[in-house]
Structure formats: C-alpha cells, structure tokens
XYZ file of C-alpha atoms in Angstrom:
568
model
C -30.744 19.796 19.190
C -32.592 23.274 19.407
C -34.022 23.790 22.687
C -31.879 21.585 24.657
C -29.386 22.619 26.960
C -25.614 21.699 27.047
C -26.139 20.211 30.172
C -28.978 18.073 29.288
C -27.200 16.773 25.685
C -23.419 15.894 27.562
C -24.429 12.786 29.350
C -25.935 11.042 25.872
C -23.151 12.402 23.912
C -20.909 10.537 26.084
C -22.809 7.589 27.197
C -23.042 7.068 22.479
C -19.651 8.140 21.524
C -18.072 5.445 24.210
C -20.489 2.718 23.274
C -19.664 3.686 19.186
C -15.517 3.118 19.762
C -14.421 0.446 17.396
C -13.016 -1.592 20.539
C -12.901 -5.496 19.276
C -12.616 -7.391 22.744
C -14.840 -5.918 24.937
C -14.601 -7.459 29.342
C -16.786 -7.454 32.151
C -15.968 -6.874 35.908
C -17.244 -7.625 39.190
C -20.828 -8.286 39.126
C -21.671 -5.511 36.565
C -23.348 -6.008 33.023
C -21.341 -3.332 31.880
C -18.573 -4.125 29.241
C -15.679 -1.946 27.973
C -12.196 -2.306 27.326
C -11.099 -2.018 30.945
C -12.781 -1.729 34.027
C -14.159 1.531 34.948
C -13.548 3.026 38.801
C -14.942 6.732 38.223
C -16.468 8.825 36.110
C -15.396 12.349 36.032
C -18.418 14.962 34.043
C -17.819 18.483 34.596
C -19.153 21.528 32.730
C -16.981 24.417 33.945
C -17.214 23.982 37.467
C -20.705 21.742 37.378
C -21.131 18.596 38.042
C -23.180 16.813 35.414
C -25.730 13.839 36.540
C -24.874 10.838 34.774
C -24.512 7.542 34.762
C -21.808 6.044 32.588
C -20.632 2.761 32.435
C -22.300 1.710 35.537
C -20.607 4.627 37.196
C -22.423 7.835 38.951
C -20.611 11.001 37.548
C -18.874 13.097 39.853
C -15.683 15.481 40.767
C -13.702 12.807 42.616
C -10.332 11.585 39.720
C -7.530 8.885 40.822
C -4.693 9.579 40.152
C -1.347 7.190 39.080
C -1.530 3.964 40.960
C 1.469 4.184 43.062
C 2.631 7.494 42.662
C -0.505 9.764 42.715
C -2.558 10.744 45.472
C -5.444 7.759 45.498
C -8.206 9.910 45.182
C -9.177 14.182 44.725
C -11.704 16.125 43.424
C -11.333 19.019 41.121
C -13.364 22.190 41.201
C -13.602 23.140 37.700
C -13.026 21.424 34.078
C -9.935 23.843 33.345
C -7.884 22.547 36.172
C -8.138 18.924 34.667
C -4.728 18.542 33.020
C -2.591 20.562 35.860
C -4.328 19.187 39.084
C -4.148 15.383 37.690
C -0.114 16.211 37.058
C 0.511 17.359 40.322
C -1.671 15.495 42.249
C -2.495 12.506 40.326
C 1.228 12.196 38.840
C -0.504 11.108 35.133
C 0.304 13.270 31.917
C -3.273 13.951 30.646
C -2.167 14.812 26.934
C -1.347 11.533 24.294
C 0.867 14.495 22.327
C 2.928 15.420 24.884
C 3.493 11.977 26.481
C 4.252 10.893 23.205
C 6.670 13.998 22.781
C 8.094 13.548 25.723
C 8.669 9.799 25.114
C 10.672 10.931 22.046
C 12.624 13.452 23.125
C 13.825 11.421 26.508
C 14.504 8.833 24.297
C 16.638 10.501 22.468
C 18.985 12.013 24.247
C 19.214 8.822 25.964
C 20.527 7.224 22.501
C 22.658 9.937 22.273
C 24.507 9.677 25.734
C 25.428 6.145 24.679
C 26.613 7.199 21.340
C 23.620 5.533 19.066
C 20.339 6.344 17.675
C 16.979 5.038 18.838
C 14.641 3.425 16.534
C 11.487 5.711 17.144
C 8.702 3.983 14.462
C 5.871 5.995 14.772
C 3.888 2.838 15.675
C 5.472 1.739 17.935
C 6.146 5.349 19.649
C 2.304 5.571 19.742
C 1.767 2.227 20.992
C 3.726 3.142 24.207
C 2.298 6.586 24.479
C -1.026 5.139 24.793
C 0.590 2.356 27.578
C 2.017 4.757 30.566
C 0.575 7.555 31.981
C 3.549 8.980 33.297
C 6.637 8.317 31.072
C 9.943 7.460 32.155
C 12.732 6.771 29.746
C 15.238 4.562 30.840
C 18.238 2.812 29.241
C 19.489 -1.390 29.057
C 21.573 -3.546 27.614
C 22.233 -6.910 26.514
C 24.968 -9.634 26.086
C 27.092 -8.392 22.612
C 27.162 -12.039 21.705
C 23.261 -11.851 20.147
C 24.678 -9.227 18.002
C 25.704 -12.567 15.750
C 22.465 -13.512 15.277
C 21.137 -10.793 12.233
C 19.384 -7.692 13.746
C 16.257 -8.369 12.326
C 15.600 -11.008 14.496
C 17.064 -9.183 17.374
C 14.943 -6.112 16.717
C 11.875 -8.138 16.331
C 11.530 -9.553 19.493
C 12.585 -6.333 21.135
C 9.931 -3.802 19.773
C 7.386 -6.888 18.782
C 7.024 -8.649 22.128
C 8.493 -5.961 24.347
C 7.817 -2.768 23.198
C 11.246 -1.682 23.500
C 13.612 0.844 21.089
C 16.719 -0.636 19.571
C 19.471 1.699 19.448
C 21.319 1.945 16.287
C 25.362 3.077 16.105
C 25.954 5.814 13.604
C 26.708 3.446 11.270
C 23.693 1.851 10.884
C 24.902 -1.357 12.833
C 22.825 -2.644 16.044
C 24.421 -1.861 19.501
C 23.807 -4.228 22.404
C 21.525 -1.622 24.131
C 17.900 -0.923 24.107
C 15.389 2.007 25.648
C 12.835 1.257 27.114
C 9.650 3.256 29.155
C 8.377 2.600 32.379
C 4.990 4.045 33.880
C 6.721 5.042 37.469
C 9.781 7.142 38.788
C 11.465 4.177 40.957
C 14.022 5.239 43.755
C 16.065 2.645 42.282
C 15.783 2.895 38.648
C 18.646 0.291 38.562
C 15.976 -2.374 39.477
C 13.600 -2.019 36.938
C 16.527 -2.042 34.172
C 17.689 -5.374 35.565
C 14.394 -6.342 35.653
C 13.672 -6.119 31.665
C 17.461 -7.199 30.798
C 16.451 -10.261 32.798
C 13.039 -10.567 30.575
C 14.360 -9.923 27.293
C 17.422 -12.079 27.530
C 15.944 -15.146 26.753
C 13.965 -14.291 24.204
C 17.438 -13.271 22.144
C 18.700 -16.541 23.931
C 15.533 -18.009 21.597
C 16.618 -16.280 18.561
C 20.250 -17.216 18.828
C 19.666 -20.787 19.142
C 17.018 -20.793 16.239
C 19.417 -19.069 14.289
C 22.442 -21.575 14.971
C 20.169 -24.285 14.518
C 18.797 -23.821 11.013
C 22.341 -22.786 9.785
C 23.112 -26.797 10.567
C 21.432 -27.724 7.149
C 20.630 -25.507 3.494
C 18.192 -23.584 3.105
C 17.199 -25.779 -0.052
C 17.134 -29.055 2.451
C 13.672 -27.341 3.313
C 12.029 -27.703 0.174
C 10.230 -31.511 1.203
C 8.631 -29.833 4.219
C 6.787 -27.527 1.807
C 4.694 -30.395 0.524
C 3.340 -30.106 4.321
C 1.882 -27.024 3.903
C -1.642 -25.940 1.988
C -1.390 -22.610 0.120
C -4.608 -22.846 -0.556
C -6.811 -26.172 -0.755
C -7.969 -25.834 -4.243
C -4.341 -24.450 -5.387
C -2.419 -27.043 -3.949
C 0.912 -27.162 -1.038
C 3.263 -23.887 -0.577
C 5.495 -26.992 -2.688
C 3.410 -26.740 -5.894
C 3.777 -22.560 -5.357
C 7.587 -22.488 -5.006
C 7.091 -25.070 -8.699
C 4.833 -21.855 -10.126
C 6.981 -19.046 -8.990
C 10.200 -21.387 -9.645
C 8.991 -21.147 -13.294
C 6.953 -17.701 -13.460
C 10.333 -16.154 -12.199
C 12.343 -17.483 -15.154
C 9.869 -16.503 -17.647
C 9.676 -12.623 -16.135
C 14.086 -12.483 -16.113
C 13.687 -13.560 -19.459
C 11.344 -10.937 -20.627
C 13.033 -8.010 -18.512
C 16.546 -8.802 -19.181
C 17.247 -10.508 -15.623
C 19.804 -13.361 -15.064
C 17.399 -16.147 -15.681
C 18.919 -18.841 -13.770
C 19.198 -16.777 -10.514
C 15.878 -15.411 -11.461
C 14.832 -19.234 -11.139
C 16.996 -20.554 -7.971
C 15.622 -17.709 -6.465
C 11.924 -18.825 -7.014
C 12.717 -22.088 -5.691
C 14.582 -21.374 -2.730
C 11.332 -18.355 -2.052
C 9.619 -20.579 0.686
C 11.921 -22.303 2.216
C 12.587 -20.290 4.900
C 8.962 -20.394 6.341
C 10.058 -24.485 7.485
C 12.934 -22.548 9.656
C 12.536 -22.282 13.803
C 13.542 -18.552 13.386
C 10.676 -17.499 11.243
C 8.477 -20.395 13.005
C 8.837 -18.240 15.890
C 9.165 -14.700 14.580
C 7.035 -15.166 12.077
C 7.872 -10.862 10.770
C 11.168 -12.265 10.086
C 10.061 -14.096 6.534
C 11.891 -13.328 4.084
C 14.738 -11.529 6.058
C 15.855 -14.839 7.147
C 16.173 -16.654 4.177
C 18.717 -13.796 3.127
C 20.717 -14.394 5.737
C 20.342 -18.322 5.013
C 21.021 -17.694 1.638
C 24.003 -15.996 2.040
C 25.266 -18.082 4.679
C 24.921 -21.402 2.074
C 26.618 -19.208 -0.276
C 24.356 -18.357 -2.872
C 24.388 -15.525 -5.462
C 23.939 -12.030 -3.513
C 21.325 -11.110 -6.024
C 19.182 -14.436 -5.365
C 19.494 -14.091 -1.449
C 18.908 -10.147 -1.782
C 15.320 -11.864 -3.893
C 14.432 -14.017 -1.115
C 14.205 -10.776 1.108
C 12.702 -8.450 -1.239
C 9.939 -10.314 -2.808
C 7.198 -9.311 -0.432
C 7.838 -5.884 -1.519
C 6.393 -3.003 -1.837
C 4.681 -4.274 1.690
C 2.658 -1.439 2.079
C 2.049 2.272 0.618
C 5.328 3.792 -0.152
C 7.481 0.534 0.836
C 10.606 0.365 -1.446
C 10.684 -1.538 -4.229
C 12.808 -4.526 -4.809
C 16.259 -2.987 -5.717
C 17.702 -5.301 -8.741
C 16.234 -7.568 -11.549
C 16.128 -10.664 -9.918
C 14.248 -9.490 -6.873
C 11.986 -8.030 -9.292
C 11.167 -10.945 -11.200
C 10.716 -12.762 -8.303
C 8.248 -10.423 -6.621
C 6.124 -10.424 -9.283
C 6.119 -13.727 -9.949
C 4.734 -14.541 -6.245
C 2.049 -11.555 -6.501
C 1.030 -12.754 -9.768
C 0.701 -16.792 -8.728
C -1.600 -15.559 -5.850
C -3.365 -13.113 -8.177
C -3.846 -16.151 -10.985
C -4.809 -18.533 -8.708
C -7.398 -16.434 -6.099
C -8.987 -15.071 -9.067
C -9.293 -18.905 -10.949
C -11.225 -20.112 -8.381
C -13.191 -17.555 -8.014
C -12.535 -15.897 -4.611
C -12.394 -12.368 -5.797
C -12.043 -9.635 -2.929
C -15.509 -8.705 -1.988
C -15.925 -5.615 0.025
C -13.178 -4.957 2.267
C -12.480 -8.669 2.829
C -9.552 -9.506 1.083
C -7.683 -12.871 2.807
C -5.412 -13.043 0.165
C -4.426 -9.603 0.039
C -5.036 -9.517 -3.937
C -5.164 -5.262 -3.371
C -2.051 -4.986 -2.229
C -0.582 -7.901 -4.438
C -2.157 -6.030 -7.484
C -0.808 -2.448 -6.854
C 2.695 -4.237 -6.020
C 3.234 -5.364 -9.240
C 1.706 -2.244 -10.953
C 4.389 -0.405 -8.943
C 7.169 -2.501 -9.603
C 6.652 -2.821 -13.586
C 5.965 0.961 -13.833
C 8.806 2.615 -11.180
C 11.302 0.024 -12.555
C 9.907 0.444 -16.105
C 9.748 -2.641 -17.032
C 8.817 -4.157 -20.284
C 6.081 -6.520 -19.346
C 2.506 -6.966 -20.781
C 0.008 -7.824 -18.329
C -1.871 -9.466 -20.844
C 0.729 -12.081 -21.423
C 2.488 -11.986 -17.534
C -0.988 -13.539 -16.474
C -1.689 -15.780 -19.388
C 1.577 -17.390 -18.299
C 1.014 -17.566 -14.377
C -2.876 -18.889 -15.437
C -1.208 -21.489 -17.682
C 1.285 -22.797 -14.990
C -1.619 -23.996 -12.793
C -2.595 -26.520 -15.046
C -6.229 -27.876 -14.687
C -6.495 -26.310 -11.477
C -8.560 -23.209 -12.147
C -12.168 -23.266 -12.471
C -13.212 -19.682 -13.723
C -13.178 -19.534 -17.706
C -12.485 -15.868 -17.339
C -9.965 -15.553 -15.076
C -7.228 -13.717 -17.446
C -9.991 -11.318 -17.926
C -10.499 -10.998 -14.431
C -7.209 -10.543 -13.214
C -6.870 -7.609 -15.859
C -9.779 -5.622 -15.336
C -8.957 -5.754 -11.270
C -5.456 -4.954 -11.658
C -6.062 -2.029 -13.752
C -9.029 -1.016 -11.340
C -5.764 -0.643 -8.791
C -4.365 1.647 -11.274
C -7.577 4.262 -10.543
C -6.630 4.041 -6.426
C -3.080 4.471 -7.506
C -3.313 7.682 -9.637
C -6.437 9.277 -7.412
C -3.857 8.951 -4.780
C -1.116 10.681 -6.701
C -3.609 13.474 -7.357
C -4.708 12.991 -11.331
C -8.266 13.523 -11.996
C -11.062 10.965 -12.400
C -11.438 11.758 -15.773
C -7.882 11.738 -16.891
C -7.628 8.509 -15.705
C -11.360 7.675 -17.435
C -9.979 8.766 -20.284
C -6.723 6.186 -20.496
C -8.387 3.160 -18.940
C -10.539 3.331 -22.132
C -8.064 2.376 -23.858
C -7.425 -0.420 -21.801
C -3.779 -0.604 -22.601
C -2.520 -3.591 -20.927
C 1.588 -2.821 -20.212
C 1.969 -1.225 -17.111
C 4.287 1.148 -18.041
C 2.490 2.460 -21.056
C -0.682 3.359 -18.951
C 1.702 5.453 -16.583
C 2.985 7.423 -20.112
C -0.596 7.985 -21.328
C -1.430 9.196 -18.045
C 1.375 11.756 -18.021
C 0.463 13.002 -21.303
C -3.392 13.134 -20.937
C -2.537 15.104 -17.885
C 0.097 17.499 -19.488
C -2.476 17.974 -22.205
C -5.321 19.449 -20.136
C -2.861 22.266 -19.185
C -2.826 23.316 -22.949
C -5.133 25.972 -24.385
C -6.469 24.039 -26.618
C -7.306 20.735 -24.530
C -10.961 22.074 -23.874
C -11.803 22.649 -27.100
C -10.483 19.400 -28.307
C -11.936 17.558 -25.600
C -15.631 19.172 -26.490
C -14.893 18.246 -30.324
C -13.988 14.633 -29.760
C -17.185 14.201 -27.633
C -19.041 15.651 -30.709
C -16.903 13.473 -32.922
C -17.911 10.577 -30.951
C -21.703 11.137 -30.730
C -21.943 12.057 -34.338
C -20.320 8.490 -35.231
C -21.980 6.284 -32.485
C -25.206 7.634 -33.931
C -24.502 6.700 -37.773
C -24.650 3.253 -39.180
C -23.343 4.345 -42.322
C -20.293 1.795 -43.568
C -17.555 3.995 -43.965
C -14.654 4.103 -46.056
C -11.111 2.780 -45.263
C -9.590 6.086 -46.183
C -10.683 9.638 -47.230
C -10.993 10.131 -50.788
C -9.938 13.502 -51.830
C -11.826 13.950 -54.674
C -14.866 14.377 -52.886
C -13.629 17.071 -50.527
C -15.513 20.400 -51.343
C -15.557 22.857 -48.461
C -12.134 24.910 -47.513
C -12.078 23.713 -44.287
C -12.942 20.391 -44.715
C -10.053 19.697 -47.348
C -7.588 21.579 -44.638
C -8.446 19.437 -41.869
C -8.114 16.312 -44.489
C -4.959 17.229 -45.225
C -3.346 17.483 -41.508
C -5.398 14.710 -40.422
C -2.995 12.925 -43.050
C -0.323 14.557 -42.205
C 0.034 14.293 -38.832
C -1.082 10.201 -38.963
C 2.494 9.545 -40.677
C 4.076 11.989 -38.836
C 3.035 10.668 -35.585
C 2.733 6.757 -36.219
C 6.919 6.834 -34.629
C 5.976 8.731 -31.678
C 2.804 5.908 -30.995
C 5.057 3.593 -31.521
C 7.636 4.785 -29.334
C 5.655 5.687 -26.477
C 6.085 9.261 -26.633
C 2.064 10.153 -26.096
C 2.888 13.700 -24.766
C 4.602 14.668 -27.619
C 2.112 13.272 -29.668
C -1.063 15.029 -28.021
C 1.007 18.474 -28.448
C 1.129 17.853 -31.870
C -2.814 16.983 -31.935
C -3.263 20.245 -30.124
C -2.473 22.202 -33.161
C -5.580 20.442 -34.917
C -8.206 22.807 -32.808
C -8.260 25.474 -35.104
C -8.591 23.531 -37.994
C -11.450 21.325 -36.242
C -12.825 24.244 -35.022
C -13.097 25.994 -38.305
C -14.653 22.967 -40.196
C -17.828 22.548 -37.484
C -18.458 25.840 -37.987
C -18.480 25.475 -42.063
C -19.021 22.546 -42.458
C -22.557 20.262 -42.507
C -21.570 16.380 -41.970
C -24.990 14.759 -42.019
C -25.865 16.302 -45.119
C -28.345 14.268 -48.394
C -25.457 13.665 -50.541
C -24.557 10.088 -49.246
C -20.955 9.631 -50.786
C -19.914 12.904 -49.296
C -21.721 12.173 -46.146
C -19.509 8.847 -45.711
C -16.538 11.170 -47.181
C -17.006 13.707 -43.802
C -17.963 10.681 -41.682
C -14.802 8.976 -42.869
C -12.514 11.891 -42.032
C -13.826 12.565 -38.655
C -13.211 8.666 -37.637
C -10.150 8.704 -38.585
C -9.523 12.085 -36.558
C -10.798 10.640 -33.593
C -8.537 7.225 -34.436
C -5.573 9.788 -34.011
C -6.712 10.561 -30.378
C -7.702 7.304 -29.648
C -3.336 5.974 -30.059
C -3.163 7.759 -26.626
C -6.679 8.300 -24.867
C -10.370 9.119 -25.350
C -9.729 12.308 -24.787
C -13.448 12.821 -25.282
C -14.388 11.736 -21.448
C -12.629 14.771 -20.140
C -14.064 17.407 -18.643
C-alpha cells in the first residue's frame, strides 16, 4: 500500500496469510480463543535486526526462538533475521529449511539402503510427509522377522509406509528384504533403542497381515461372492452383487469386441469384487485389487484373469500405467463404464469439484485405455450396452447422451494437458466422433495440419464457406452439375473437389486423416483463385445453387476429419 511502511504492513500480512492456510482441523489450547493447527509458544517477527510489535496467535512478537525439545537449548534470542537458519541449527538443534531436511532425509536414506545391499522406496509423498514431521532428521535402519516376507509385499509395504511412515527397502532384484528405514526427530546415545523400539511397533501389524493373509487363503476367492449381496454400491443402483452381474457381463461384451479371451474376460468380471469381503483388504483397505491377484493365483486361476483383478482400477491417477493385456482391459473398462452408466442414470452428475463417484477420473481412464491400447470400441455403443444392463433402474431419459458429451468433455482436459490448442481440439469435437481412438487420429492430423503453409488460408476459406452457406436457404443440389460451370476457376476447383472426394473416400475410411488433410492442402490455391473470380450469390438462381452446391460439398470434404473452420 503506498505510504505505508514495511514495518507497519508485516504484522497484517502475517496475522492474514496464517488465518488464509487451507488447514481442515483447526485446535484450541489452554484457555485461549485462538485456534490453529498446533499450539503456538512464541512468535518470532524480526525485520533485519528489529523487533516488530505484534500480536499473533495470541502471542506478543519478540526475539526469544525454542529450539528442539530435547536436544536444543530451551530458549535464545537472535539479534538479527539473517542469523535465523544458522543460530536455530546450532543452538536450537532444528534444520530450518523443508528442502534440505527433505534432501538430507534422502540422501541418509540412501546410503543406508545401500550398506545393507537394497534400495529404499523414497515416494515423493511419503519423503515429504516425513520432511514436514522432524525437525532434525536422523536416518536409521530395522528389520523384521523374514517369515512376513510370505505374505505378498503389498501388504507388507502398506502397513509400513501407510501407518508408520517407514521406507521399505527393495533387493536389486526388485524383491522385498526384511528391513525397513526409518527417521527419527533426535540423535539418541543409544540409537539401538529406538530401532528396537519401532521393530517392536511394527511387528504386529505384519503379525496382522500374515494372519489375514493365511486366513482368507482357507476358502476361494469366488466363495465371497454371497457376501456381496451385503454391500450397497449405490442405493438406487443396487448391492456391489448386482455390479460384479453388470461388469460380469459388460466385460464379455468388451473381449468380444476387442479380440480378448471372452470367457476370462467374464470370470474375471465376476471374481472383480470379491476380494473387498477379505480381512486383508478389510483392514488395508489400499490393498484392493492387489489382493485378489494374489487370491486368484493362489486358487489357481488364469494369470491373465488374476493379473485383471489387479489392474482394473487402472490408470489410478495421471500417468498411472495402463492395464497391460486384453483381459485387464476389458475389465477396467467395464467397471469405469458401469459407474459412469449408472451415476449419470440417476442423475448425480459431478457438479463443481464434487465428484463422490470419481466419474473424472473414471471417464479419462477409459479414454486412455481405448486410445493408448487402440482399441476398437465405439463409445456410442460401449455405453448403450452398460445403460442397457441396468435394466429399469435408471431414471434419466438421456443418460447415453450424457455419458457421451461428459466423456468427450474429458477429452478437452486430456489434450490441453498434452499441449494441443483449444481450437484444434474445437475443431474435432465438432465432429463429435464417438470412437476413442478416432478422435486421438483427427487430433493428430488437425494438429499436423496447422504447421502447413496453407492451413491459414484454408482455415479463413472454410469459415467463409461456412458463413456463406449458414446464411442461404437455398435447396441445393445433390451433386454439381457441370454444365452450368462458367468461370475458369470455378470449373478447376469443381473438378478437384471431385477428384480428390474419390480419391480420398479410402483414406476416411481408413483413418488416415493426416494424409487426407495434406491432400486438402493442395486445394488453397485453387479456392483461393475462385473467391477472387468468382461471385457466388449472384441473380442467376440455377448457377447460384450450382456455386452453392460446390462449395458444400468442399466444405463436406473437410468436415470427414474436422471443422477446420474454428481454427485460428
């Protein structure tokens, strides 16, 4: 604010930018009004080496810090603002900077994996997690009883970064060792202690694991189905039963169309669920999916169905793999598309950014899979069938409609992300085309033809094209008749109009829309020349409808792949 000092502007920029973190469980203390996400004990507001008068939090600014509880001196001042990171690590034994605890953290971590001959699994969420949890790092390294290594390292790995916030440690062969790393917020004399100390914590939570594990081995996977009828999906949709029925039968119907084995595509659909009824995935409930692999195999069904039961809740998030073979494939988009079908039936579209049933994320998941796998499936038909499999369920008249237009609003997102511009993609969702795959190839080609030289002048001409016909209510003819051609230019732009409509009706056919709009490129001079020449809207009305005639069926040309007319 002009006028105002530094000084006077600090303690409000403070006091607002505190009370404005997105913080969602907010706690008092003591006797104080005051809320915040811990309890405050000082309030440090220096400019340079001047103290600032504020009150934040409750709290009377001053030049006194504390330091680490039990390792740092319990209270100092500092003299000026510059000294803050080095006098709080020598005195106050706490690492100021996230980055370089978090570096730190990394780095000790390891070379700790390292000295026992294994990797450390470092997610970056995790990493950050416990960068934001210690103030003075210490990497330290346990172990645990090799017999949990039976149970499948999922499980193991789950509990271990999930409730602990520890590292697994991988062996360079990708297998889990019976060690983990773990970070603790003091330098003990007897470091031995606290390692015994979380070996003694995590232990039975693998103990957990390993008798969930043993335990729902004692019956199929299948022997789960009945329990399924327990469970709502969704009240007006029916149990997680009547799903596993829909997917069961959606599945079959996608192998069939995609050249998948249809009756793994099917056992796969059925057995989908079953592994939410387990104790394991009761308990850890990240482990869906995962564990009814493991089930699978162990009841020895087909790799590819077990693989299925894994991989249909993928792509999870941006960038997730896909599922890796046909079956998994035609199972994962049969479960997106049954949620899809069935949100959008009763009329619970996403509004805003509340989506319960994930239907974004569904959406783009099956987009992804049909187009990275290129599949031959027709949205148009893929969710007429998963609509007609509910029966009399569904309530909204519309909802094929629905499901269309929102899946292919998922395809804007999608290609803004990838970089393409809003009108290329404008310019294809026109069109509306309805298989997956076939929007990605009109998008490649509408992009590759804006790098041409003559995409500009093309573009400008089919705008003109268009406005010229939206604005005439003449009834035009079915074809040109050449007879009535007069002008040069017009006759020369009949005549590869014609030309290139036979020539190209194998490359529409065939998908190849980039080779096609190269060929339609060599049309600007032509098009070019006969605007200039040539008067459309001119008395005579059989020529009139002649011109008109000609120029719709130019514009039909560009139409096969795009309206290339929204570009700009």
């Amino acid at each position: 604010m002009k006028g105002e000092s530094t000084e006077a502007l600090l303690p409000n920029m403070v006091a607002t930018s505190l009370a404005k973190l997105p913080i969602p469980k907010l706690m008092r203390w003591g006797a104080s009004d005051v809320h915040f996400v811990r309890p405050v004990h000082t309030v440090t507001l220096l400019l340079g080496d001047k103290v600032i008068p504020a009150t934040i939090l409750g709290i009377q600014s001053d030049r006194v810090i504390r330091g680490h509880r039990f390792m740092g001196e319990p209270e100092f001042t500092i003299d000026n603002a510059d000294q803050y990171p080095e006098i709080l690590r020598e005195r106050g034994k706490v690492i100021a900077d996230y980055e370089e605890r978090k570096a730190k953290i990394k780095a000790d971590a390891e070379e700790a994996a390292r000295k026992i001959g294994g990797n450390a699994d470092l997610s970056e969420s995790l990493l950050e997690e416990v960068a934001s949890l210690v103030e003075w790092p210490v990497v330290l390294t346990a172990k645990f009883e090799e017999k949990f290594l039976a149970v499948p390292a999922e499980a193991l790995v789950y509990t271990m970064k999930g409730d602990q916030k520890y590292f697994p440690v991988y062996a360079n062969d990708g297998k889990l060792l019976p060690n983990f790393i773990f970070v603790a917020n003091i330098e003990s004399k007897d470091p031995q202690q606290i390692i015994s100390g979380n070996e003694k914590v995590v232990r039975p939570r693998l103990a957990d694991a390993e008798f969930f594990f043993n335990t729902d081995r004692k019956k199929r996977l299948e022997d789960n189905l009945p329990r399924l009828q327990t469970v709502l999906f969704q009240q007006q949709l029916g149990t997680l039963r009547d799903k596993t029925d829909r997917i069961q039968a959606l599945a079959g119907w996608i192998a069939e169309q995609i050249g998948a084995d249809v009756n793994h595509a099917t056992r796969a659909g059925l057995l989908s669920k079953c592994d939410l009824m387990t104790n394991m995935v009761f308990e850890f409930t990240d482990t869906q999916g995962v564990m009814g692999m493991h089930y699978a195999r162990h009841d020895g069904e087909a790799e590819d169905v077990a693989v299925a039961l894994n991989e249909q809740y993928q792509p999870r998030f941006a960038g997730d793999d896909l599922p890796s073979n046909p079956v998994a494939c035609a199972l994962a988009i049969a479960d997106k598309m049954d949620t899809l079908a069935g949100i959008f039936g009763i009329g619970q579209h996403p509004k805003g950014d509340k989506d319960p049933f994930a239907l974004r994320r569904a959406a783009l998941g099956v987009l992804r899979i049909i187009v990275e796998k290129n599949l031959n499936l027709d949205l148009q038909t893929l969710t007429e069938e998963a609509v007609r499999l509910y029966g009399d369920k569904l309530t909204n008249a519309n909802v094929v409609d629905d499901v269309i237009d929102f899946m292919l609003g998922r395809f804007r997102a999608w290609y803004q992300d990838e970089g393409y511009t809003v009108d290329t993609i404008q310019a294809v969702l026109a069109r509306r085309p309805t298989r997956p795959a076939d929007f990605d190839a009109r998008m490649k080609a509408v992009s590759h033809f804006r790098t041409l030289d003559a995409a500009a002048a093309l573009a400008a001409a089919n705008k003109r094209v268009s406005n010229i016909l939206a604005k005439s209510d003449e009834v035009l003819s079915d074809r040109v008749n050449a007879s009535t051609l007069k002008e040069p230019e017009e006759i020369k732009l009949a005549m590869q109009v014609v030309v290139l409509r036979d020539k190209l009706e194998p490359y529409f056919t065939e998908g190849r829309y980039q080779d096609a709009l190269v060929e339609l490129a060599e049309l600007r001079e032509p098009v070019d020349a006969f605007f200039d020449k040539v008067m459309v809207m001119v008395d005579d009305k059989e020529l009139r409808i002649n011109r008109l005639t000609m120029l719709e069926k130019l514009r039909e040309l560009f139409l096969r792949v795009a309206d290339i007319s929204l570009l700009q």
